[in-house]
CSV table of C-alpha atoms in Angstrom, one decimal:
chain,number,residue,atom,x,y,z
O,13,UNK,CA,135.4,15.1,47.1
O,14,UNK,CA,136.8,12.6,49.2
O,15,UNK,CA,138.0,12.3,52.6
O,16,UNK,CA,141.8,12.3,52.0
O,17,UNK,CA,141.0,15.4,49.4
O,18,UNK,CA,139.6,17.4,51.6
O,19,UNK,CA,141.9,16.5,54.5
O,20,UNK,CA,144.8,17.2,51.7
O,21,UNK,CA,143.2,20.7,50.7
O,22,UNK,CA,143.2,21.8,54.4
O,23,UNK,CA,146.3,20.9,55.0
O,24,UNK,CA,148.0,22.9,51.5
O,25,UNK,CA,145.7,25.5,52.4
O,26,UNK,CA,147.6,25.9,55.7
O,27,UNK,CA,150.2,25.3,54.7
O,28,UNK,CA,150.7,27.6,51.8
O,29,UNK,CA,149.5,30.8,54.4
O,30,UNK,CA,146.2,30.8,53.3
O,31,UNK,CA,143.9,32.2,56.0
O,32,UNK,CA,140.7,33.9,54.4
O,33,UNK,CA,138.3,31.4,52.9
O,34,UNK,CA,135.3,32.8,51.1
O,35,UNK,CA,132.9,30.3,50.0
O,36,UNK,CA,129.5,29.1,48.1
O,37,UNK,CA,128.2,25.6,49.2
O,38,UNK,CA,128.9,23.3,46.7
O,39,UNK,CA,128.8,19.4,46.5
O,40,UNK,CA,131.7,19.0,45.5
O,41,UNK,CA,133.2,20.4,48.4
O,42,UNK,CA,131.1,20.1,51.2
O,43,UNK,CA,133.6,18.1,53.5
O,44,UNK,CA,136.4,19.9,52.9
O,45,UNK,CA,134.0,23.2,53.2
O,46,UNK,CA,133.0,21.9,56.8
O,47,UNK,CA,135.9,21.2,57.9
O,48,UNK,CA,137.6,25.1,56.7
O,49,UNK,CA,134.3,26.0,59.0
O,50,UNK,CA,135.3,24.8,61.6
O,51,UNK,CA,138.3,25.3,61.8
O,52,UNK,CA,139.6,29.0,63.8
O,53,UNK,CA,143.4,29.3,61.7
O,54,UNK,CA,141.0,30.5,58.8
O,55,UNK,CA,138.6,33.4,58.5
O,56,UNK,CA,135.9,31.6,56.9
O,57,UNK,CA,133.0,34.2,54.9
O,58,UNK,CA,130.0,32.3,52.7
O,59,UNK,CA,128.8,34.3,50.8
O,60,UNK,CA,125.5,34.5,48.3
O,61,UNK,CA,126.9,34.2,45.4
O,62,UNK,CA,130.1,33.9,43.4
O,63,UNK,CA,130.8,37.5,42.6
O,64,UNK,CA,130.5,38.7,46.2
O,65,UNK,CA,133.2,36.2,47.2
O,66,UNK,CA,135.4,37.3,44.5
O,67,UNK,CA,135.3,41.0,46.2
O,68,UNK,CA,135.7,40.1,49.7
O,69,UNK,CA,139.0,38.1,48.6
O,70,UNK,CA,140.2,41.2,46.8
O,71,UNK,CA,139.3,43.5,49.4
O,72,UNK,CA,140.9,40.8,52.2
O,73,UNK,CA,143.9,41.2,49.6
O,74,UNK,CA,143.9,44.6,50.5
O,75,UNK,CA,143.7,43.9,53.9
O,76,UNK,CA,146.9,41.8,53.9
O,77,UNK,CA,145.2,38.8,54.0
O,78,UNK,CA,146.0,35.7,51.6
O,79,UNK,CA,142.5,34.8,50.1
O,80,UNK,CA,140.9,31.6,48.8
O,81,UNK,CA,137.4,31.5,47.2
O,82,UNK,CA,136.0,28.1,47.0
O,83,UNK,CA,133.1,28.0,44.5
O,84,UNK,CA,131.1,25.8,42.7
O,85,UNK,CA,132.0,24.9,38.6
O,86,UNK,CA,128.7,27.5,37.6
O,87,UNK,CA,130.4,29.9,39.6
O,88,UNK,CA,132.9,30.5,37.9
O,89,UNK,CA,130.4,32.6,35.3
O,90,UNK,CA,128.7,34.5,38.0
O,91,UNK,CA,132.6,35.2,39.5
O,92,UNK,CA,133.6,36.1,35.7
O,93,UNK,CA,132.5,39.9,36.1
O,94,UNK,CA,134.6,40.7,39.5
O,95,UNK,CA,137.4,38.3,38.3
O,96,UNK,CA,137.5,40.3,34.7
O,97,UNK,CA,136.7,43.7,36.7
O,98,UNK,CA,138.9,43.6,39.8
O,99,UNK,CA,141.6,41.3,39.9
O,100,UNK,CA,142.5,41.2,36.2
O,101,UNK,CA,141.9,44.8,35.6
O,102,UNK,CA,144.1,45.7,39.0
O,103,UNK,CA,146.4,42.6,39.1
O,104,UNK,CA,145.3,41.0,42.0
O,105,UNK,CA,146.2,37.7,44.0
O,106,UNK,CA,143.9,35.1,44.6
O,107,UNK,CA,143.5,31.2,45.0
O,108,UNK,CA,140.8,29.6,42.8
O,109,UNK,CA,139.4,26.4,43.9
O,110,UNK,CA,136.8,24.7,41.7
O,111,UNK,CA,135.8,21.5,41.3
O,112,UNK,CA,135.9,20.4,37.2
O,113,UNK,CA,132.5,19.0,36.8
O,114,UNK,CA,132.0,18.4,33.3
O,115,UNK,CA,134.8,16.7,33.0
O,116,UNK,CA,134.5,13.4,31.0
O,117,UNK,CA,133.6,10.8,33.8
O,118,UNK,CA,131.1,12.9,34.9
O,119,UNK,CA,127.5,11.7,34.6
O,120,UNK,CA,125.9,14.4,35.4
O,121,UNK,CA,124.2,15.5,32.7
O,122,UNK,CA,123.7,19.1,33.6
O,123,UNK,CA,127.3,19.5,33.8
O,124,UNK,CA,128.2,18.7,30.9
O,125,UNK,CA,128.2,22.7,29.7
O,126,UNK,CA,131.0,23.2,31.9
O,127,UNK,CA,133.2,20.6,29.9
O,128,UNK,CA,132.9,23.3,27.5
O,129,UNK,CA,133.0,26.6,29.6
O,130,UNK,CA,135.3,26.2,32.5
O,131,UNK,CA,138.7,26.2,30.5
O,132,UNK,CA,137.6,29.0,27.9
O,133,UNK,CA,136.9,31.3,30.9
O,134,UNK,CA,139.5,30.9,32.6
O,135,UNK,CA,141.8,31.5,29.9
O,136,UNK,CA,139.8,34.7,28.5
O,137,UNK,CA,140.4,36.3,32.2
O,138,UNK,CA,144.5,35.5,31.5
O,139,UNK,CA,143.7,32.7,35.0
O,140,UNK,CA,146.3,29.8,34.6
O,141,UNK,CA,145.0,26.8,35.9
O,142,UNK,CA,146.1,23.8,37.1
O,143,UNK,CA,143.9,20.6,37.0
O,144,UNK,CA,144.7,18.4,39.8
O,145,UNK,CA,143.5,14.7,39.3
O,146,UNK,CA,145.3,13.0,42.3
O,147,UNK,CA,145.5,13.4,45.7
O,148,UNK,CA,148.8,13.1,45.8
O,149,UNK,CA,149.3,16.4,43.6
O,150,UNK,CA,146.8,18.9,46.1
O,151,UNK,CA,149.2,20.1,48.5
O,152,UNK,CA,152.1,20.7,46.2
O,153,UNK,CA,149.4,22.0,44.1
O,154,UNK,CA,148.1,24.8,46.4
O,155,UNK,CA,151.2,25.9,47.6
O,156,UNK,CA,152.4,26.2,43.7
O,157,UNK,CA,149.5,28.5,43.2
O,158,UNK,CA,150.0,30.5,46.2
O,159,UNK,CA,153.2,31.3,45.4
O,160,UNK,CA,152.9,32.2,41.7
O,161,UNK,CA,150.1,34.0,42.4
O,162,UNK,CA,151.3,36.6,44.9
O,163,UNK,CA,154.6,36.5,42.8
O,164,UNK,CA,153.0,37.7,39.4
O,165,UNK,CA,150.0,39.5,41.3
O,166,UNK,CA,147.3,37.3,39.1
O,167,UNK,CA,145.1,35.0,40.4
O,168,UNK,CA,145.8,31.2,40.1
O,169,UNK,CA,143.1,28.8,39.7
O,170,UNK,CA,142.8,24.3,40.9
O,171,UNK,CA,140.4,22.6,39.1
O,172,UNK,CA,139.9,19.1,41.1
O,173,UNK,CA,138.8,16.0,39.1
O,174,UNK,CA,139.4,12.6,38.5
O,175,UNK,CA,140.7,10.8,41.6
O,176,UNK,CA,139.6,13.6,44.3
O,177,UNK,CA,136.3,13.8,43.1
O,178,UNK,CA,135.4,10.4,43.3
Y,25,UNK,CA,121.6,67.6,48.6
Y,26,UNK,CA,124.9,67.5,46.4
Y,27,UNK,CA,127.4,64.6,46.9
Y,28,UNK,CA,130.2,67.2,47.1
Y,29,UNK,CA,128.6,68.8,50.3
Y,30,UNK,CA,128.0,65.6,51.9
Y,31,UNK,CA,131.5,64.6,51.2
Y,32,UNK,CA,133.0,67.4,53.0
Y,33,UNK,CA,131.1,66.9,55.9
Y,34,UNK,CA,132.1,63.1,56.0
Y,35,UNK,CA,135.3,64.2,55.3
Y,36,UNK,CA,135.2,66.5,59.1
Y,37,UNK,CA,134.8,63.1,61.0
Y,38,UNK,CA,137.2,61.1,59.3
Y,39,UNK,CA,140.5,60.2,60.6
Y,40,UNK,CA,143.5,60.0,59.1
Y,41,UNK,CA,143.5,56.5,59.6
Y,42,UNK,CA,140.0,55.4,58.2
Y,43,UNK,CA,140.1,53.4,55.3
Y,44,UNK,CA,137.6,54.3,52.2
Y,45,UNK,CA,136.6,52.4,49.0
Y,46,UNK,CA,134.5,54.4,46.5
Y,47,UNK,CA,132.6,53.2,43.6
Y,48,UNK,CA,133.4,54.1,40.2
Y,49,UNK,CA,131.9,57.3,38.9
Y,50,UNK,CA,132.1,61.0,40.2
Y,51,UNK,CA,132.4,59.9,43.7
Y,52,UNK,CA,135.8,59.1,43.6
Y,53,UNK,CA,137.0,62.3,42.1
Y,54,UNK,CA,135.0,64.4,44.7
Y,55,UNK,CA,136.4,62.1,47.5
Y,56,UNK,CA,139.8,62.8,46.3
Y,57,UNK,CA,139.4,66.2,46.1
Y,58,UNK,CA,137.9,66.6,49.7
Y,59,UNK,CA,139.8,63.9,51.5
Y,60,UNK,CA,143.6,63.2,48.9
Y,61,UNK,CA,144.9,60.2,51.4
Y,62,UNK,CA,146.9,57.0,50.6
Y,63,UNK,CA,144.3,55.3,52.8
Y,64,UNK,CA,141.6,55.6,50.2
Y,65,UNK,CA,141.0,52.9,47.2
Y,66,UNK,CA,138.9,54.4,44.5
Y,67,UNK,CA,136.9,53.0,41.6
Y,68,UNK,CA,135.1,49.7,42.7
Y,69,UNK,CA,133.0,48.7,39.4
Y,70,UNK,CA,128.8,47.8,40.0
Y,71,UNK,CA,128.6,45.9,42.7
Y,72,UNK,CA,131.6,45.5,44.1
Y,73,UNK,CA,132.2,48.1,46.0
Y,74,UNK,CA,130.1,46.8,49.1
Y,75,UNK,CA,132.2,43.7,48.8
Y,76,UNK,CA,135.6,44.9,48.5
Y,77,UNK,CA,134.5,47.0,51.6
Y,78,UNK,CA,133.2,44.1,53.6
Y,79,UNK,CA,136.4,41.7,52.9
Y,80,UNK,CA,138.6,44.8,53.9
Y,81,UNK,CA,137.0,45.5,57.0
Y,82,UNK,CA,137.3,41.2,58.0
Y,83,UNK,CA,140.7,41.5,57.4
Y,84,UNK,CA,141.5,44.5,59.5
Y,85,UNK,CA,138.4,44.8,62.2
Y,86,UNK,CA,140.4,47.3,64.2
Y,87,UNK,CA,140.5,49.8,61.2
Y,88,UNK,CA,137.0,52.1,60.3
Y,89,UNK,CA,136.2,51.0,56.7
Y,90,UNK,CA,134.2,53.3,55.0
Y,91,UNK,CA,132.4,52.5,51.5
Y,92,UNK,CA,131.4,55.1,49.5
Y,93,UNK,CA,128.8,53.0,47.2
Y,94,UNK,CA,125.7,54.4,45.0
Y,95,UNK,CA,122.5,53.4,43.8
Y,96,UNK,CA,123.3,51.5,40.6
Y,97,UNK,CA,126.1,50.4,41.7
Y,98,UNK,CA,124.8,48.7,44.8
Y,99,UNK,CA,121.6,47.0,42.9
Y,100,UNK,CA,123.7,44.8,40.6
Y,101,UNK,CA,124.6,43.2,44.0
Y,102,UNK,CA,122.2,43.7,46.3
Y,103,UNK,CA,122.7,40.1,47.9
Y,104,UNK,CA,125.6,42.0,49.3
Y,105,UNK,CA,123.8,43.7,52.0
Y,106,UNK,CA,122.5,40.3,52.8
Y,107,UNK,CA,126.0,38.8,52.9
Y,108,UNK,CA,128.1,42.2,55.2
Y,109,UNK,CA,124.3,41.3,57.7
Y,110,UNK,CA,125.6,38.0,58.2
Y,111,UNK,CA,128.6,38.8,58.8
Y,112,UNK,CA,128.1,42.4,60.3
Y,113,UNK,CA,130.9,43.7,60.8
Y,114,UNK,CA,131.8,46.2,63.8
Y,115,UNK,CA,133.7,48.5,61.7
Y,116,UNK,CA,132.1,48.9,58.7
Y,117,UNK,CA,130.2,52.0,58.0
Y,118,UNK,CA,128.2,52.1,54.5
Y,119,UNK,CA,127.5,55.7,52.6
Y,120,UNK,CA,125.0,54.9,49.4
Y,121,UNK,CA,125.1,57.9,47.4
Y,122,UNK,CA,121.3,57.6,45.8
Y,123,UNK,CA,120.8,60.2,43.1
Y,124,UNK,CA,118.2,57.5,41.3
Y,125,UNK,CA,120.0,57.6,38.4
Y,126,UNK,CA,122.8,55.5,36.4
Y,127,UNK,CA,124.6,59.1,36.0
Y,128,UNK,CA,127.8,58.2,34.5
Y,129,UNK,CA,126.4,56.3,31.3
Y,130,UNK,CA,124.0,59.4,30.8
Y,131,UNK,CA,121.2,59.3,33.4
Y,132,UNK,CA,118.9,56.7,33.2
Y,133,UNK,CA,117.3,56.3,36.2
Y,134,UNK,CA,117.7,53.5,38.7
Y,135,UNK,CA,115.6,51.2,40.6
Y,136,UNK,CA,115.2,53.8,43.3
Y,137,UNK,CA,113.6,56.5,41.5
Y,138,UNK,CA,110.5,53.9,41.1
Y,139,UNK,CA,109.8,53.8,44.4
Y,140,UNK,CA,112.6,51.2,45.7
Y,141,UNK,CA,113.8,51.9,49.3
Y,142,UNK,CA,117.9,50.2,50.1
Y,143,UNK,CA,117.4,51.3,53.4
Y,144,UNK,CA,114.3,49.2,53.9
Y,145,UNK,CA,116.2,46.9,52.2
Y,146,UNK,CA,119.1,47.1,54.5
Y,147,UNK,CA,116.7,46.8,57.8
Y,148,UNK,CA,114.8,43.4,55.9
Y,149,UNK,CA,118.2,42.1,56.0
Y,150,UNK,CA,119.1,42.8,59.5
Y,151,UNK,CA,121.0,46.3,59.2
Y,152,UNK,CA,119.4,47.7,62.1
Y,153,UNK,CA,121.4,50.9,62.1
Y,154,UNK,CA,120.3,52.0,58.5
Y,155,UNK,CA,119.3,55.8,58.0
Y,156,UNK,CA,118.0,57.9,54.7
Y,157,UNK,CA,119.3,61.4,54.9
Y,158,UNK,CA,117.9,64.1,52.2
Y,159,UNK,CA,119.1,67.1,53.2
Y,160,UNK,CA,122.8,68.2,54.2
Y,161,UNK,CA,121.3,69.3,58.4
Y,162,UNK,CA,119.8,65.8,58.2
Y,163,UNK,CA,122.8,64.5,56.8
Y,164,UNK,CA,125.3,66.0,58.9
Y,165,UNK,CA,123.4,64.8,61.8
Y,166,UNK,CA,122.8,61.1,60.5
Y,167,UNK,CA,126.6,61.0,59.5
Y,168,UNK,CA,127.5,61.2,63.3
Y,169,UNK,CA,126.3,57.6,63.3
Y,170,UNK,CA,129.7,56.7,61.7
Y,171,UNK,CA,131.2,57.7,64.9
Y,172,UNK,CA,129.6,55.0,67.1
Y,173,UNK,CA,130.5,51.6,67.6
Y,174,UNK,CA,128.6,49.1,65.2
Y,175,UNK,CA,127.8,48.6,61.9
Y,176,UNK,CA,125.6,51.1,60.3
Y,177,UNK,CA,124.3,51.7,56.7
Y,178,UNK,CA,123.6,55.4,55.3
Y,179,UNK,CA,121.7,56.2,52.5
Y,180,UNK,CA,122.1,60.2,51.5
Y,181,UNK,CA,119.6,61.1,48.7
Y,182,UNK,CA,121.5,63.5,46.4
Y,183,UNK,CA,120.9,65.8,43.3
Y,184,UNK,CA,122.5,64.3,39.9
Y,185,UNK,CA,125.9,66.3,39.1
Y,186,UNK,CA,129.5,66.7,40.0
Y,187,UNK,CA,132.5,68.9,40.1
Y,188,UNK,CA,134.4,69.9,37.4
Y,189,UNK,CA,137.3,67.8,36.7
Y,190,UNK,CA,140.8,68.5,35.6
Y,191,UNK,CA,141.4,67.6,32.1
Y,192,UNK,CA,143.6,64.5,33.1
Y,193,UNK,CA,143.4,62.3,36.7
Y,194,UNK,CA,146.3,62.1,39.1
Y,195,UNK,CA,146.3,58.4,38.8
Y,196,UNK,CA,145.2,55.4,37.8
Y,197,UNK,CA,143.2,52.1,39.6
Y,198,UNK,CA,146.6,49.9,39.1
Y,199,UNK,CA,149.0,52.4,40.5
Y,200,UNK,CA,146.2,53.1,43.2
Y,201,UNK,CA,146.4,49.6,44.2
Y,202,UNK,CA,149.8,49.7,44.7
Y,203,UNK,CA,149.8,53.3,46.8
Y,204,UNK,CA,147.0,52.2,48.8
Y,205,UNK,CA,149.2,48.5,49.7
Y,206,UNK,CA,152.0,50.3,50.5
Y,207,UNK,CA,150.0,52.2,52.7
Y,208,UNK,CA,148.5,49.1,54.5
Y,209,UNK,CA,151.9,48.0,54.8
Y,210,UNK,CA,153.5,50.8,56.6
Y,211,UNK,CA,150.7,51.6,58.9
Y,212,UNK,CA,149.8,47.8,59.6
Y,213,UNK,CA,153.0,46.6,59.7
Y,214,UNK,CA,153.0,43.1,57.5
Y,215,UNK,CA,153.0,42.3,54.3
Y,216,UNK,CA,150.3,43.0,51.4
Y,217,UNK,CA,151.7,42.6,48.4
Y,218,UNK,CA,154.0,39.8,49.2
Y,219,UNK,CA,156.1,39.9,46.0
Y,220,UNK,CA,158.8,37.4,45.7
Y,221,UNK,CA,162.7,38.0,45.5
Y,222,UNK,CA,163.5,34.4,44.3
Y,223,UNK,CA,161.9,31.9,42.7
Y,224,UNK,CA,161.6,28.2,43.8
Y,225,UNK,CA,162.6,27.3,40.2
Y,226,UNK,CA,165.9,28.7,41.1
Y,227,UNK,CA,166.2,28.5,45.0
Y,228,UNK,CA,169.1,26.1,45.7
């Protein structure tokens, strides 16, 4: 992701009143991961895998915090059982940030499965999405997500591609 | 050791304002029926009990969080205990109910009753403060641990079986959730659930 991505994520993350970020290092979003790190206006919690992130965002819900988990496009499937489990079986909030890999540009060729997973899952778990493919769109985006996700008690997920991948 | 015994001791040190997350299961009913309270949140599926728990307790580190997990439940995740290590959290207090046995789906038994040890596990991931207790005088002594400062992790080897329970439950997870916010609303003072009066479709 690049610099004015990640500098643009921070800042719809603030924002939007996010201040709980749960995360699994990921490519993808290692600046802007760094930076959330770093900085003290968010309670920042890595994690070991996907799933364990997903419950520390609903419990923070609990909590009164308002929770972001930042995971890798894989992580999705390891975050399918506490997204299906927890927040879709309870109705809770929470901010989905992945990066799209597998979407066409991408020459990776291990992630090309995801072209074919990411959008499936998410709409099995009843998880609208957003794909944002410029810059321009993240903070708008975020704060969009924040509020319809608190508002219908669902989580809301961003998948990033296109211009703020690159 | 039964579960119901150990839960009425814990329930003696508990304050009002403690806040506990059971797994799924018989725990929650016991727990219920020992400790009723608007400040509990029942019914955390495998392996996200510990989780929930952990997130809970970062968000509110001057409240006592207690988890009430179990054996199965707590393998499917055990990078968990590796994960509330890290961030080892102050007021966090762990209860594994081991009876060695997936006991809800019909007894099959677990991990543990082949030898494996969660509270060695718990130390090899830097839980210093983590204790087996297998009978209810060891128990009732360990479970004064919960009282000091610090993290701590608790395992309480149990019997399999439960109470009897009433034909239909009080309540379910969903309208828990929304007891439980409410609750963390009143006594926290800010907002949980955060729903919206207007939309900013329709805001002029």
């Amino acid at each position: 992701m690049n610099v004015e991505a990640s500098e643009a994520i921070v800042r719809g993350l603030k924002s939007a009143g996010v201040d709980l970020v749960a995360i699994l290092p990921d490519h993808g979003f290692d600046r802007v991961q760094k930076r959330i790190a770093e900085d003290q206006s968010f309670t920042f919690v890595p994690v070991s895998n996907e799933g364990i992130g997903a419950g520390v965002c609903a419990g923070a819900f609990f909590g009164g915090k308002s929770p972001a988990l930042m995971i890798p496009t894989s992580g999705l499937l390891v975050a399918s059982w506490p997204l299906a489990s927890l927040h879709n079986l309870w109705n809770i909030p929470l901010l989905l940030l992945i990066p799209f890999r597998g979407d066409v540009g991408d020459a990776q060729p291990v992630m090309r499965t995801y072209n074919f997973t990411t959008e499936p899952i998410l709409r099995d778990l009843q998880i609208p999405y957003v794909i944002v493919r410029e810059v321009a769109q993240v903070e708008g985006a975020i704060k969009d997500a924040v509020t319809s996700s608190f508002a219908w008690q669902n989580p809301i997920c961003l998948l990033f591609t296109g211009e703020t991948l690159r | 050791m039964k579960r119901i015994d150990c839960l009425k001791v814990l329930a003696g040190i508990t304050r009002e304002n403690d806040l506990v997350v059971t797994n799924l299961g018989n725990t929650p009913h016991e727990w219920q029926s020992v400790r009723p309270s608007r400040a509990n949140l029942y019914g955390m599926n495998l392996g996200e009990c510990t989780p929930v728990a952990l997130g809970l307790a970062l968000a509110l580190p001057n409240r006592r969080v207690i988890a009430l997990d179990g054996d199965g439940n707590l393998l499917l995740n055990l990078a968990s205990l590796a994960d509330t290590a890290y961030h080892n959290p102050a007021n966090l207090r762990i209860l594994v109910f081991d009876n060695q046995a997936y006991e809800s789906p019909g007894g099959m038994p677990t991990a543990t009753a082949h030898g494996v040890d969660l509270v060695q596990i718990a130390k090899g991931c830097g839980i210093h403060k983590s204790f087996t207790a297998a009978t209810i005088e060891d128990f009732a002594e360990k479970i004064k641990l919960f009282e000091e400062d610090g993290f701590c992790f608790l395992v309480a080897k149990i019997e399999t079986g439960t109470i009897e329970r009433p034909p239909y439950a009080s309540l379910d997870y969903k309208y828990n959730k929304y007891i439980f916010t409410t609750y963390i609303e009143e006594t926290e003072k800010k907002p949980v659930l955060r729903l919206r009066s207007r939309s900013p479709f329709t805001e002029k």
